[in-house]
């Protein structure tokens, strides 16, 4: 059974960094360009993330995500380049259509910020097992129930997809057309919903009972099969990020 | 009624074949398909039903070439009852659920209702027409699914594990339905693990093993081949085993046969 | 020693109109292998769930009488506390997978983490149950990536790792193929051999007859009879409770061949063979 998690198992130092530090890194990558809204800083941040992704050997997995993001961003570039209020300097003229420098600059800043954030998230998602992340959070004090819900979704959704295709087959067997025009496909969707929802309700009830008899609500303090991974550098990395943030704030205020 | 020639199938293009080189012809004898999970039984019926497309080979149903039709078109020819009733039921009433397939194949409302009620009579749910299907018990839900497929009056009806989760009474009803369909000259094909039920109800038995047909013949012939069955990990019915141990010469399939043999 | 005492147990589901269990009383000794039989919705699952506390704690509803497991009254203890005494395995192998663990090994640890076992003890127990259930070779696989029989044995392993004295199984093989069922029955028989008290609801009467030392017959929420399999399956009114005796019993009964040295009919292949051998041939 497939899992919908994007995690890629690789040997790299990025994989060896603890999930909490990676979470901090996301925060860091978002905050710095806000404190220092310059082009260069955004570019440096983005560059760092991309270098990390390369070191983590997961670049290939990022491509579909990047292409989706760029597809969305292209429209932003076009719209801002053409229509941003305050557009003055014409950069490019194609017949009646003019691209303006101000709009493009603004759009590029957005492009950098978004890719920056997306990259930082991908470092977390692609190099961390979801279960490790949640376990780290539970150890930090998050409720085990919420933790359970988050992790199980990664595995149970693929299971639901399998059921969905069985249900589809069952309805096709009774002569329901599922191939052809959009309207046909939309109509075909309705008979799927009932069984999917009901099926998952039944499963949820059964699963809840199975969890109960395995002490899910035990009042004993929980223990962990896996030792808490120690990440020798995480303190250091967190400290560096903190110092850099403070520096950025200082820079912004005093220079 | 069905002719399968050189049929092979694999889920991924060049992957391990789930079925390889199957050649079978089906007539009106009620037929059981047995074998372990993963032997290719469900894949086989899905191919018959057009839910999957063959990698190689041909399936003819009457004059139809299955490859050229959508599953929905084939619905007039061949019906399939799935294992889990909850995968199918979605209408608000028992009657509507049974009529769903009939309306799909463009049957008029009046005729559809008539056929639906007849089918519900057959399975003994005709007193629950306006009930919500989800208030039925699991074995009643299963009967409802059977009715909604039988109502479509196809020449071929396939069951996938009809006896699972059924108690003695449930099995009796399914036995009766199979007999009725047989009387109407329909071809009943069933994937099943319950060997006692196979011995008592099916004329012909096909044993699948690792994507191939291991045995095919009258149920009596098949259950007489103890050694070959063992290869497919299939245990003959309890009564057959008992008769065998006691050294009865003929292959015994039912309690009645056993008693008859003893009376001699 | 009495392992389980059920005393005038009555129960009604919150939305139910009738009592699902009506005044049930019985006792089970340590180490017994008990079969629960009866037609669908006769109360088999409800009774199983009452032994582990899902009835009434999970469902709520109206509850009367007492269930005492190993000295612990079910009604006044939480499911987590009871789970250390009685484990339960359900019908559907899929819905027993927690879905939060990546490997079979970790999956078995789930319950042990919840009850707060030290890591060393956890590893020791997991190792033990993997071996006992013969699933060591799949320990690093994804829990969903197993055959039905393996998945169900994993479910049993997960429960057994919590070291309950009593194991309750609700139709554990109804969704498995014959080979998968056989694997599971073998595993359960091994556990019984180790002294664990086993209680199993089951439709396959041949199996009940083969494995159980006593059989509890339920009908419409009432206890009809609780006795040795030979006695239960020799009853003349069995059909009225929606139960068919094992095929071996039916044959011997029709021929009037009783089990040697007792007043009831054989229930297993072996006994039937013994009884009939003399008269035929």
Short mmCIF file of C-alpha atoms in Angstrom, two decimals, chain C residues 6 34 37 91 127 158 164 166 170 195 220 226 248 254 273-274:
data_model
loop_
_atom_site.label_atom_id
_atom_site.label_comp_id
_atom_site.label_asym_id
_atom_site.label_seq_id
_atom_site.Cartn_x
_atom_site.Cartn_y
_atom_site.Cartn_z
CA UNK C 6 -20.43 -13.17 34.17
CA UNK C 34 -14.37 -21.37 24.64
CA UNK C 37 -21.83 -19.65 18.46
CA UNK C 91 -13.04 -9.46 12.40
CA UNK C 127 10.67 -10.10 19.56
CA UNK C 158 -0.06 -6.64 19.00
CA UNK C 164 -3.23 -10.40 28.76
CA UNK C 166 -7.42 -13.83 28.34
CA UNK C 170 -14.60 -12.01 17.32
CA UNK C 195 -2.15 -21.53 28.98
CA UNK C 220 -31.50 -13.53 20.59
CA UNK C 226 -22.91 -23.84 27.66
CA UNK C 248 -19.46 -35.01 10.72
CA UNK C 254 -28.39 -39.65 10.66
CA UNK C 273 -13.96 -41.73 11.42
CA UNK C 274 -13.47 -43.74 14.60
#
